[in-house]
Amino acid sequence: MLPTLAAEAPAGENWVYEVKYDGFRAMLHVSNSNILLESRNQKELNSSFPEVVSFIEEQLSELLPYTPFTLDGEIVFLTSPVSTDFEAVQVRGRMKTPSKIQEEAQQHPCAFLAFDLLEINGITQTSIPFADRKRKLKELFKGANLKMEPLPASSKLLQFVPYHKTLEEAWQPVYDHSGEGIVAKHLGSTWDAGIRTKGWLKVKNYCKSTFFLTGYDQQNNYFHASVLKDGAVMGVGSFSHGISPEERHALVSIVKEHAVTEGKGFYSISPAICVELQFLQLYKGQLREPSFLSFQFQKNWEECTWEQLQIDMAPIHKNIQFTHPDKPLWQNPTVTKEAFIAYLMQIAPAMLPFLKDRHLTVIRFPHGTLGEAFYQKNIPDYAPDYISASLYEGISYIICNDLSTLVWLGNQLAIEFHIPFQTARTRNPVEIVFDLDPPSREHFQLAVKAALEMKTIFDQFNIKSYPKLSGNKGLQVHIPLTPDSLSYDQTRLFTEFIAEFLVAKHPNDFTVERLKKNRGDRLYIDYIQHAEGKTIICPYSLRGKEKPFTAAPLFWEDVNSSLTVEDYTMNAVLKRNAVRGCPFKDYFQTPQDSVIRELLSLIEKSKPKKKSAAS
């Protein structure tokens, strides 16, 4: 059963709305002796997604009261609760080598999102109304203690897709996170195999951008569209749909008249003609489902850049206006404001969770990184209404919880983002961060040594830690906490103990001396900085240094003698995340306060007892 494409979602009390996820449509069959994942074409998928099968095997005892059952759903790699990385699932589906599949399953674990119930306890449910099927599906998930909503980085790989009673509730998060769209479902609809039903209507979340034409293929009637990237023409796809017969005839005539080459029915033309297309994001650098909207005769083809495409694909407030996109922010090589904002848009899914609900301090560089900079804490009077703020100790701080706020700040040339260790909703830290500060970048390997020494200690106590570059000359080691679980006094006891231990072990390499003149060539382990009112550079923030160095989260395996700050510019980090994912992707799902509390108890016991006055 497939949904029918619609331009608009229907309204009415008999309609509900679900997020449409972009992945592999699949059926999940579970009995007391067998688990089968299969595509809608009845292709076995167990071998391609072993992590999903393994999770269900682990949960089988809780699922047995409902077996045999069949679920309809989507296999996805979630990037947010409402969006997915379609390419990650496509790559997995093409893999054949079991060892490669297992490796990919570890790095990019996929989940099965269930949105319908076709069978339970061996009884077919397809003829009963959708409302009843959904209710029974929800009861199954609650009874088996499964995830009741999609959540990326969750260890529970069987997750429930809820519906919303209003279109706005469903659509807004999809728009905010560049999701694929929504599916409107009639509460009375039955499930009918092999048909495209009007009881389910899908509405897609299309992007719009402008491209220049570079060719026309007469054999299939497709026009080829391109953008300018790093000074070179980059093809991003071809289109045929959406253009009227009259427009097509005129465009074909122009292309043939101005063709620079012709061969086997393909006509190449020099960049000149600009068109606006709608499409569903990119897949491997190519437009998905592009269609023609209009000619853009007023556009210069050189304005159709890769960076502008990233901006156009981003789900941001319609009133945001970007100014001076060509302004150079870094020199040698030149990095423009447009490229910087495009970076913020691409890195936002990984960066925004660390900015969420934090009182933000930014450093702005209005004339680029070679000019003067200034700190900003207070929200300016000219900030638009969609920028949120929070009053704390007399300062009205900006709260950056969404992409619109992030790119608005980027347009204000806020290059550095500094965050406190607590949120606007907590009085105590939500993380511990050690700042490993060598005397210069030439002494960077001291930071590597200190970080690895810390990891050795943390591993002994089963404390999970996360390294990141400062983006300047050192490293930082993060440890996540449950909000308000430990006080600043307790975390100070922990950070001081670790710092003093490392200094005692390596007195010639490390120090806790606050005065720079007394440190010599030793690395400063700054545990004092972890305190109320202090800040740390946000993960993925750029720095206002000689190049666009990034406060890049790292995998521990990359913290070695080959590590350098210079290797983690903004473009390098985007490429790394595209290939390997975010090293901090499970950060907020792995709080370490219970383990640290046990260690604090040991630290307290190891302290020498004070002698009483009587003795």
Coordinates of C-alpha atoms in Angstrom, one line a residue:
M1 CA 0.0 0.0 0.0
L2 CA 1.5 3.3 -1.1
P3 CA 0.4 6.9 -0.5
T4 CA -0.7 9.2 -3.3
L5 CA 1.3 12.4 -4.0
A6 CA -0.7 15.6 -3.2
A7 CA 0.1 19.3 -3.5
E8 CA -1.7 20.0 -0.3
A9 CA -2.6 18.0 2.8
P10 CA -6.4 17.6 3.5
A11 CA -7.9 19.0 6.6
G12 CA -10.7 17.6 8.9
E13 CA -11.2 15.7 12.1
N14 CA -10.9 12.4 10.2
W15 CA -7.3 13.1 9.1
V16 CA -4.1 12.8 11.0
Y17 CA -0.5 13.6 10.0
E18 CA 2.7 11.6 10.2
V19 CA 6.3 12.5 9.3
K20 CA 7.3 10.9 6.1
Y21 CA 10.8 9.4 6.5
D22 CA 13.2 8.9 3.7
G23 CA 14.7 5.3 3.7
F24 CA 13.8 1.8 2.7
R25 CA 10.1 0.9 3.0
A26 CA 10.0 -2.5 4.7
M27 CA 7.9 -5.1 6.5
L28 CA 9.0 -6.6 9.8
H29 CA 7.7 -10.1 10.6
V30 CA 8.4 -11.5 14.1
S31 CA 7.4 -14.9 15.4
N32 CA 8.7 -16.9 18.4
S33 CA 11.2 -18.6 16.1
N34 CA 12.0 -16.2 13.3
I35 CA 12.6 -12.5 12.5
L36 CA 12.4 -11.3 8.9
L37 CA 13.0 -7.9 7.4
E38 CA 11.8 -7.6 3.8
S39 CA 11.4 -4.9 1.3
R40 CA 8.1 -4.1 -0.3
N41 CA 9.3 -6.2 -3.3
Q42 CA 9.8 -9.1 -0.8
K43 CA 13.6 -8.9 -0.9
E44 CA 15.2 -10.2 2.3
L45 CA 16.9 -7.3 4.3
N46 CA 18.2 -9.1 7.4
S47 CA 21.8 -9.4 6.0
S48 CA 21.9 -5.7 5.1
F49 CA 20.6 -4.4 8.5
P50 CA 21.9 -6.9 11.1
E51 CA 21.8 -4.3 13.9
V52 CA 18.0 -4.1 13.6
V53 CA 17.7 -7.9 13.7
S54 CA 20.1 -8.1 16.6
F55 CA 18.1 -5.6 18.6
I56 CA 14.8 -7.4 18.0
E57 CA 16.5 -10.7 19.1
E58 CA 17.6 -9.0 22.3
Q59 CA 14.0 -7.8 22.9
L60 CA 12.3 -11.0 21.9
S61 CA 11.2 -12.0 25.4
E62 CA 9.2 -8.8 25.7
L63 CA 7.8 -9.1 22.2
L64 CA 6.7 -12.8 22.5
P65 CA 3.2 -11.9 24.0
Y66 CA 2.4 -10.2 20.6
T67 CA 3.8 -12.8 18.2
P68 CA 3.4 -13.5 15.5
F69 CA 3.1 -9.9 14.3
T70 CA 3.9 -7.9 11.2
L71 CA 4.8 -4.2 11.1
D72 CA 4.8 -1.8 8.2
G73 CA 7.5 0.9 8.4
E74 CA 10.7 2.4 7.1
I75 CA 14.4 1.5 7.6
V76 CA 16.2 4.8 8.2
F77 CA 19.4 6.4 9.4
L78 CA 18.0 9.3 11.5
T79 CA 19.8 12.7 11.6
S80 CA 17.0 14.3 13.7
P81 CA 13.7 13.0 15.0
V82 CA 12.1 14.1 11.7
S83 CA 14.9 13.8 9.1
T84 CA 17.1 11.1 7.7
D85 CA 20.3 10.5 5.7
F86 CA 18.9 8.6 2.7
E87 CA 22.4 8.1 1.3
A88 CA 23.5 6.2 4.3
V89 CA 20.7 3.7 3.8
Q90 CA 21.3 3.5 0.1
V91 CA 25.0 2.7 0.7
R92 CA 24.1 -0.1 3.1
G93 CA 21.6 -1.6 0.7
R94 CA 24.4 -2.0 -2.0
M95 CA 26.9 -3.6 0.3
K96 CA 27.6 -7.3 -0.1
T97 CA 30.6 -8.0 2.2
P98 CA 29.4 -9.0 5.8
S99 CA 32.4 -7.5 7.5
K100 CA 31.8 -4.2 5.7
I101 CA 28.1 -4.3 6.6
Q102 CA 29.0 -4.9 10.2
E103 CA 31.5 -2.0 10.3
E104 CA 28.9 0.3 8.7
A105 CA 26.2 -0.9 11.2
Q106 CA 28.5 0.1 14.0
Q107 CA 29.3 3.6 12.6
H108 CA 25.8 4.3 11.2
P109 CA 23.2 2.1 13.0
C110 CA 19.9 2.2 11.2
A111 CA 16.5 1.9 12.9
F112 CA 13.1 0.4 11.9
L113 CA 10.4 3.0 12.3
A114 CA 7.0 1.4 12.6
F115 CA 3.9 3.3 11.4
D116 CA 1.4 0.5 10.9
L117 CA 0.3 -2.9 12.3
L118 CA -0.7 -5.6 9.8
E119 CA -0.9 -8.6 12.1
I120 CA -0.8 -9.3 15.9
N121 CA -1.0 -12.6 17.7
G122 CA -1.4 -14.2 14.2
I123 CA -4.6 -12.2 13.5
T124 CA -4.7 -10.0 10.4
Q125 CA -5.4 -6.3 11.1
T126 CA -5.5 -4.9 7.5
S127 CA -9.3 -4.7 7.3
I128 CA -9.9 -2.6 10.4
P129 CA -9.6 1.2 10.5
F130 CA -6.2 2.9 10.7
A131 CA -7.1 4.5 14.0
D132 CA -7.6 1.0 15.6
R133 CA -4.4 -0.4 14.0
K134 CA -2.4 2.6 15.3
R135 CA -3.8 2.1 18.8
K136 CA -2.9 -1.5 18.9
L137 CA 0.6 -0.7 17.5
K138 CA 1.1 1.8 20.3
E139 CA 0.0 -0.7 22.9
L140 CA 2.5 -3.2 21.5
F141 CA 5.3 -0.7 21.7
K142 CA 4.4 0.4 25.3
G143 CA 4.0 -3.2 26.4
A144 CA 7.4 -4.2 25.0
N145 CA 9.1 -1.1 26.4
L146 CA 10.2 0.2 23.0
K147 CA 10.9 3.7 21.8
M148 CA 7.7 5.7 21.5
E149 CA 9.1 8.2 19.1
P150 CA 11.9 8.4 16.6
L151 CA 15.2 9.4 18.2
P152 CA 18.7 9.5 16.5
A153 CA 21.6 7.8 18.4
S154 CA 19.1 5.8 20.5
S155 CA 20.2 2.2 21.2
K156 CA 16.6 1.1 20.7
L157 CA 16.4 0.4 17.0
L158 CA 12.7 -0.4 16.8
Q159 CA 10.8 2.9 17.2
F160 CA 7.2 4.0 17.0
V161 CA 6.0 6.7 14.5
P162 CA 3.3 8.8 16.2
Y163 CA 0.7 10.9 14.4
H164 CA -0.3 14.5 14.9
K165 CA -3.8 15.8 15.0
T166 CA -3.0 19.1 13.2
L167 CA -1.0 19.7 10.1
E168 CA 1.0 22.5 11.7
E169 CA 2.3 20.2 14.5
A170 CA 3.6 17.7 11.9
W171 CA 4.8 20.1 9.3
Q172 CA 6.8 22.7 11.3
P173 CA 9.5 20.3 12.6
V174 CA 9.8 18.7 9.1
Y175 CA 10.4 22.2 7.7
D176 CA 12.8 23.1 10.4
H177 CA 14.9 20.0 9.9
S178 CA 14.6 19.6 6.1
G179 CA 12.6 16.4 6.4
E180 CA 11.1 14.7 3.4
G181 CA 7.5 15.7 4.0
I182 CA 4.4 14.4 5.8
V183 CA 1.7 11.8 5.1
A184 CA -1.9 12.6 5.8
K185 CA -3.8 9.5 6.8
H186 CA -7.5 9.0 7.1
L187 CA -8.5 7.4 10.4
G188 CA -10.9 5.1 8.7
S189 CA -8.6 3.8 6.0
T190 CA -7.9 0.1 5.7
W191 CA -4.6 -1.4 4.6
D192 CA -4.8 -2.7 1.0
A193 CA -1.8 -4.5 -0.4
G194 CA -0.4 -3.4 -3.8
I195 CA -2.4 -0.3 -4.4
R196 CA -1.7 3.5 -4.3
T197 CA -4.4 4.7 -2.0
K198 CA -6.1 8.1 -1.5
G199 CA -6.6 7.3 2.1
W200 CA -2.9 8.2 2.6
L201 CA -1.7 11.4 0.9
K202 CA 1.9 12.5 0.9
V203 CA 3.0 16.1 0.7
K204 CA 6.7 16.7 0.0
N205 CA 8.9 19.4 1.5
Y206 CA 10.5 20.7 -1.7
C207 CA 13.5 23.0 -1.8
K208 CA 13.9 25.8 -4.4
S209 CA 17.1 27.2 -5.9
T210 CA 18.5 28.7 -9.1
F211 CA 20.8 26.9 -11.5
F212 CA 22.3 27.6 -14.9
L213 CA 21.9 25.3 -17.9
T214 CA 24.8 23.5 -19.4
G215 CA 23.2 21.1 -21.8
Y216 CA 20.2 19.4 -23.4
D217 CA 19.8 15.7 -24.1
Q218 CA 17.5 15.3 -27.1
Q219 CA 17.2 11.5 -26.6
N220 CA 15.4 11.8 -23.3
N221 CA 14.3 15.5 -23.4
Y222 CA 16.2 16.3 -20.2
F223 CA 18.0 19.7 -19.5
H224 CA 21.2 19.6 -17.5
A225 CA 21.6 22.0 -14.5
S226 CA 24.8 23.1 -12.8
V227 CA 26.2 25.4 -10.1
L228 CA 29.6 27.1 -9.6
K229 CA 31.8 25.4 -7.0
D230 CA 35.3 26.5 -6.2
G231 CA 35.5 28.4 -9.5
A232 CA 34.5 25.4 -11.6
V233 CA 31.2 24.3 -13.2
M234 CA 29.6 21.4 -11.2
G235 CA 26.7 19.4 -12.7
V236 CA 24.0 18.7 -10.1
G237 CA 21.3 16.9 -12.1
S238 CA 18.9 17.1 -15.0
F239 CA 15.2 17.8 -15.3
S240 CA 12.3 17.5 -17.7
H241 CA 9.1 17.8 -15.6
G242 CA 7.3 21.0 -14.8
I243 CA 8.1 22.9 -18.0
S244 CA 5.2 23.7 -20.3
P245 CA 5.3 22.6 -24.0
E246 CA 5.7 26.2 -25.1
E247 CA 8.6 26.9 -22.7
R248 CA 10.2 23.6 -23.7
H249 CA 10.0 24.4 -27.4
A250 CA 11.5 27.9 -26.9
L251 CA 14.3 26.6 -24.6
V252 CA 15.3 23.8 -26.9
S253 CA 15.5 26.2 -29.8
I254 CA 17.8 28.6 -27.8
V255 CA 20.0 25.7 -26.7
K256 CA 20.4 24.4 -30.2
E257 CA 21.1 27.8 -31.5
H258 CA 23.8 28.5 -29.0
A259 CA 25.3 25.0 -28.6
V260 CA 29.1 24.9 -28.4
T261 CA 29.3 21.2 -29.0
E262 CA 26.9 18.6 -30.3
G263 CA 27.2 14.8 -30.3
K264 CA 24.8 11.9 -30.2
G265 CA 21.9 14.2 -29.6
F266 CA 23.5 16.0 -26.7
Y267 CA 23.9 19.8 -26.9
S268 CA 26.4 21.6 -24.6
I269 CA 26.0 25.3 -24.0
S270 CA 28.1 27.9 -22.1
P271 CA 26.7 29.1 -18.8
A272 CA 24.1 31.9 -19.3
I273 CA 20.5 30.7 -18.9
C274 CA 19.3 30.5 -15.3
V275 CA 16.2 28.6 -14.1
E276 CA 14.6 28.0 -10.8
L277 CA 13.9 24.4 -9.9
Q278 CA 12.2 22.6 -7.0
F279 CA 13.7 19.4 -5.7
L280 CA 14.1 17.1 -2.7
Q281 CA 17.5 17.8 -1.2
L282 CA 20.7 16.2 -2.7
Y283 CA 21.8 12.6 -3.1
K284 CA 25.5 12.2 -3.9
G285 CA 25.6 15.8 -5.1
Q286 CA 22.7 15.3 -7.4
L287 CA 19.2 16.9 -7.2
R288 CA 16.5 14.5 -6.2
E289 CA 13.2 14.8 -8.1
P290 CA 14.0 18.1 -9.7
S291 CA 11.3 20.0 -11.7
F292 CA 11.1 23.3 -13.5
L293 CA 9.5 26.3 -11.8
S294 CA 10.5 29.4 -13.8
F295 CA 13.1 31.1 -15.9
Q296 CA 15.4 33.6 -14.0
F297 CA 16.4 36.0 -16.8
Q298 CA 17.5 38.7 -14.3
K299 CA 20.1 36.3 -12.7
N300 CA 23.8 36.3 -13.5
W301 CA 24.9 32.6 -13.8
E302 CA 27.9 33.3 -11.6
E303 CA 25.4 33.9 -8.7
C304 CA 24.3 30.2 -8.9
T305 CA 26.9 28.8 -6.5
W306 CA 27.2 25.7 -4.4
E307 CA 27.2 27.8 -1.3
Q308 CA 24.0 29.5 -2.4
L309 CA 22.4 26.1 -3.0
Q310 CA 23.3 25.1 0.6
I311 CA 21.6 28.3 1.8
D312 CA 18.5 27.7 -0.3
M313 CA 18.1 24.2 1.0
A314 CA 18.3 25.3 4.6
P315 CA 14.9 25.5 6.5
I316 CA 15.3 29.1 7.8
H317 CA 12.9 32.0 8.5
K318 CA 11.6 33.6 5.4
N319 CA 12.5 37.1 6.6
I320 CA 16.3 36.4 6.9
Q321 CA 18.2 38.5 4.4
F322 CA 21.9 37.8 3.8
T323 CA 24.1 40.7 3.2
H324 CA 27.5 41.1 1.5
P325 CA 27.9 37.3 0.6
D326 CA 31.2 38.0 -1.2
K327 CA 32.9 39.6 1.8
P328 CA 36.2 37.8 2.6
L329 CA 36.4 36.6 6.2
W330 CA 39.7 34.6 5.9
Q331 CA 42.6 35.2 3.5
N332 CA 45.0 32.7 1.9
P333 CA 42.9 31.0 0.8
T334 CA 39.9 33.3 0.7
V335 CA 36.8 32.2 2.5
T336 CA 33.8 34.3 1.9
K337 CA 30.8 35.1 4.2
E338 CA 28.6 33.0 1.9
A339 CA 30.9 30.0 2.4
F340 CA 30.9 30.6 6.2
I341 CA 27.1 30.7 6.3
A342 CA 26.9 27.6 4.1
Y343 CA 29.1 25.8 6.7
L344 CA 26.8 26.8 9.6
M345 CA 23.8 25.4 7.7
Q346 CA 25.5 22.1 6.9
I347 CA 27.0 21.6 10.4
A348 CA 23.9 22.8 12.3
P349 CA 22.4 19.3 13.0
A350 CA 25.6 18.4 14.9
M351 CA 26.2 21.9 16.4
L352 CA 22.8 23.0 17.6
P353 CA 22.3 20.4 20.3
F354 CA 25.3 22.0 22.1
L355 CA 23.9 25.5 21.7
K356 CA 20.4 24.5 22.9
D357 CA 19.2 26.5 25.9
R358 CA 22.7 27.9 26.6
H359 CA 23.3 31.6 27.4
L360 CA 25.4 32.4 24.4
T361 CA 28.5 34.6 24.1
V362 CA 29.7 35.3 20.6
I363 CA 32.8 37.0 19.2
R364 CA 31.9 39.0 16.1
F365 CA 34.4 40.0 13.3
P366 CA 32.5 42.7 11.4
H367 CA 35.5 43.3 9.0
G368 CA 36.7 39.7 8.8
T369 CA 39.2 37.9 10.9
L370 CA 42.0 40.3 10.0
G371 CA 40.0 43.2 11.5
E372 CA 39.0 44.1 15.0
A373 CA 36.6 41.8 17.0
F374 CA 34.4 42.2 19.9
Y375 CA 32.4 40.1 22.4
Q376 CA 28.6 40.2 22.5
K377 CA 26.4 38.8 25.2
N378 CA 23.3 41.0 25.1
I379 CA 20.7 40.5 22.4
P380 CA 20.8 43.7 20.2
D381 CA 17.8 46.0 19.9
Y382 CA 17.6 45.3 16.2
A383 CA 17.3 41.5 16.6
P384 CA 14.1 40.2 14.8
D385 CA 11.2 38.7 16.8
Y386 CA 12.2 35.1 16.0
I387 CA 15.4 35.4 18.0
S388 CA 14.9 34.2 21.5
A389 CA 16.5 35.6 24.6
S390 CA 16.9 34.7 28.3
L391 CA 17.6 37.1 31.2
Y392 CA 20.3 36.0 33.5
E393 CA 22.1 38.2 36.0
G394 CA 21.1 41.4 34.3
I395 CA 22.1 40.2 30.8
S396 CA 19.6 39.3 28.1
Y397 CA 21.4 36.5 26.4
I398 CA 20.6 35.1 22.9
I399 CA 19.3 31.5 23.0
C400 CA 20.3 29.7 19.8
N401 CA 17.9 26.8 19.5
D402 CA 17.3 26.7 15.8
L403 CA 18.9 27.2 12.4
S404 CA 17.3 30.6 11.8
T405 CA 19.0 32.0 14.9
L406 CA 22.3 30.4 14.0
V407 CA 22.5 31.8 10.5
W408 CA 21.2 35.2 11.6
L409 CA 24.2 35.3 14.0
G410 CA 26.4 34.1 11.1
N411 CA 25.1 37.0 9.0
Q412 CA 26.1 39.3 11.9
L413 CA 29.6 37.8 11.5
A414 CA 29.5 36.0 14.9
I415 CA 32.3 33.6 14.1
E416 CA 33.1 32.2 17.6
F417 CA 30.3 30.7 19.7
H418 CA 31.1 30.3 23.4
I419 CA 28.8 28.4 25.8
P420 CA 28.5 28.0 29.6
F421 CA 28.6 24.6 31.3
Q422 CA 24.9 24.8 32.3
T423 CA 21.7 25.6 30.5
A424 CA 19.2 28.4 31.0
R425 CA 17.1 25.7 32.7
T426 CA 19.6 24.3 35.1
R427 CA 21.6 25.6 38.0
N428 CA 24.4 23.0 37.8
P429 CA 26.6 21.8 35.0
V430 CA 25.3 19.5 32.2
E431 CA 28.9 18.5 31.3
I432 CA 32.5 18.5 32.5
V433 CA 35.2 19.9 30.2
F434 CA 38.9 19.8 30.7
D435 CA 40.8 22.5 28.8
L436 CA 44.3 21.3 27.8
D437 CA 46.3 24.5 27.0
P438 CA 49.9 24.1 25.7
P439 CA 52.1 27.2 25.6
S440 CA 52.0 27.4 21.8
R441 CA 50.8 25.4 18.7
E442 CA 54.4 24.1 18.4
H443 CA 53.8 22.3 21.7
F444 CA 50.5 20.8 20.5
Q445 CA 51.7 17.2 21.1
L446 CA 51.6 18.0 24.9
A447 CA 47.9 18.3 24.6
V448 CA 47.7 15.0 22.8
K449 CA 49.7 13.4 25.6
A450 CA 47.6 14.9 28.3
A451 CA 44.3 13.8 26.5
L452 CA 45.5 10.3 26.2
E453 CA 46.7 10.2 29.8
M454 CA 43.2 11.3 30.8
K455 CA 41.6 8.7 28.6
T456 CA 43.7 6.0 30.3
I457 CA 42.4 7.2 33.7
F458 CA 38.8 7.5 32.6
D459 CA 38.9 4.0 30.9
Q460 CA 40.0 2.5 34.2
F461 CA 36.8 3.8 35.8
N462 CA 34.6 3.1 32.8
I463 CA 34.0 6.9 32.2
K464 CA 33.2 7.7 28.6
S465 CA 34.9 10.8 27.4
Y466 CA 34.9 12.8 24.2
P467 CA 37.9 14.7 22.8
K468 CA 37.8 17.8 20.7
L469 CA 40.1 20.4 19.3
S470 CA 40.0 23.9 20.8
G471 CA 40.4 25.2 17.2
N472 CA 43.4 27.2 18.4
K473 CA 46.4 25.4 20.0
G474 CA 45.0 22.8 22.4
L475 CA 42.5 20.1 23.1
Q476 CA 39.5 19.8 25.3
V477 CA 38.0 16.6 26.8
H478 CA 34.2 16.6 27.4
I479 CA 32.2 14.3 29.8
P480 CA 28.4 14.5 29.6
L481 CA 26.2 14.7 32.7
T482 CA 22.6 14.3 33.5
P483 CA 21.3 17.9 34.1
D484 CA 21.5 19.0 37.7
S485 CA 22.9 15.7 38.8
L486 CA 26.2 17.1 40.2
S487 CA 27.0 20.5 41.7
Y488 CA 29.9 22.7 40.6
D489 CA 31.5 21.9 44.0
Q490 CA 31.4 18.2 43.2
T491 CA 32.7 18.6 39.6
R492 CA 35.5 20.9 40.9
L493 CA 36.5 18.1 43.3
F494 CA 36.7 15.7 40.3
T495 CA 38.5 18.0 37.9
E496 CA 41.0 19.1 40.5
F497 CA 41.8 15.5 41.4
I498 CA 42.4 14.5 37.7
A499 CA 44.5 17.6 37.1
E500 CA 46.6 17.2 40.2
F501 CA 47.1 13.5 39.5
L502 CA 48.4 14.2 36.0
V503 CA 50.7 16.9 37.2
A504 CA 52.1 14.7 39.9
K505 CA 52.7 12.0 37.3
H506 CA 54.3 14.3 34.7
P507 CA 55.6 17.4 36.5
N508 CA 57.9 18.4 33.6
D509 CA 55.1 18.3 31.0
F510 CA 51.9 19.5 32.8
T511 CA 51.0 22.2 35.4
V512 CA 48.1 23.8 37.1
E513 CA 50.0 27.1 37.5
R514 CA 47.6 29.9 36.5
L515 CA 50.3 32.5 35.8
K516 CA 51.7 32.0 32.3
K517 CA 55.1 33.3 33.2
N518 CA 55.5 30.5 35.7
R519 CA 54.5 27.7 33.4
G520 CA 57.5 27.6 31.1
D521 CA 57.0 25.1 28.3
R522 CA 54.5 23.0 30.3
L523 CA 50.9 22.4 29.3
Y524 CA 48.3 24.1 31.5
I525 CA 45.5 21.8 32.7
D526 CA 42.8 24.4 33.2
Y527 CA 40.3 22.9 35.7
I528 CA 39.5 26.3 37.2
Q529 CA 37.7 27.3 34.0
H530 CA 35.0 24.7 34.7
A531 CA 32.9 26.9 36.9
E532 CA 29.6 28.8 37.0
G533 CA 29.8 31.9 34.8
K534 CA 32.7 30.6 32.7
T535 CA 32.4 29.5 29.1
I536 CA 34.0 27.1 26.6
I537 CA 34.2 27.1 22.8
C538 CA 31.1 25.3 21.4
P539 CA 31.8 22.1 19.4
Y540 CA 32.0 22.9 15.7
S541 CA 32.4 26.6 16.2
L542 CA 35.0 28.2 13.9
R543 CA 37.8 30.4 15.4
G544 CA 38.9 33.8 14.3
K545 CA 42.4 32.7 13.6
E546 CA 44.6 32.8 10.4
K547 CA 42.5 30.0 8.8
P548 CA 39.0 28.7 9.5
F549 CA 40.1 26.3 12.1
T550 CA 37.3 24.4 13.9
A551 CA 36.6 23.4 17.5
A552 CA 36.2 19.9 16.0
P553 CA 34.9 16.9 17.9
L554 CA 37.3 14.0 17.4
F555 CA 37.3 10.2 17.5
W556 CA 39.7 9.0 20.2
E557 CA 41.5 7.0 17.5
D558 CA 42.4 10.3 15.8
V559 CA 44.1 11.7 18.9
N560 CA 47.7 10.6 18.1
S561 CA 51.1 11.9 17.0
S562 CA 49.7 12.8 13.5
L563 CA 46.9 15.1 14.8
T564 CA 47.2 18.7 13.9
V565 CA 44.9 21.7 14.2
E566 CA 45.6 22.6 10.6
D567 CA 43.9 19.4 9.3
Y568 CA 40.5 20.5 10.7
T569 CA 39.4 23.5 8.7
M570 CA 35.7 23.9 8.2
N571 CA 35.6 22.1 4.8
A572 CA 37.7 19.2 6.2
V573 CA 35.3 18.8 9.1
L574 CA 32.3 18.7 6.7
K575 CA 33.9 16.1 4.6
R576 CA 34.9 14.0 7.7
N577 CA 31.4 14.1 9.1
A578 CA 29.9 13.1 5.7
V579 CA 32.1 10.0 5.6
R580 CA 32.5 9.0 9.3
G581 CA 29.7 10.8 11.1
C582 CA 29.8 13.1 14.2
P583 CA 32.1 11.8 17.0
F584 CA 29.8 13.3 19.5
K585 CA 26.6 11.8 18.0
D586 CA 25.6 9.9 21.2
Y587 CA 26.9 12.5 23.6
F588 CA 23.6 13.4 25.2
Q589 CA 22.5 9.8 25.5
T590 CA 25.6 8.7 27.6
P591 CA 25.7 10.8 30.9
Q592 CA 28.5 9.7 33.1
D593 CA 27.4 11.2 36.5
S594 CA 26.6 7.9 38.2
V595 CA 30.2 6.6 37.5
I596 CA 31.7 10.0 38.5
R597 CA 29.7 9.9 41.7
E598 CA 31.3 6.6 42.6
L599 CA 34.7 8.1 41.9
L600 CA 33.9 11.1 44.0
S601 CA 33.2 8.8 46.9
L602 CA 36.6 7.2 46.5
I603 CA 38.3 10.6 46.3
E604 CA 36.6 11.7 49.5
K605 CA 37.7 8.5 51.3
S606 CA 41.3 9.0 50.2
K607 CA 41.5 12.5 51.6
P608 CA 43.6 12.7 54.9
K609 CA 41.3 13.2 57.8
K610 CA 41.6 16.5 59.7
K611 CA 42.9 16.1 63.3
S612 CA 40.4 17.2 66.0
A613 CA 41.2 20.1 68.3
A614 CA 41.4 17.7 71.3
S615 CA 44.1 15.6 69.7

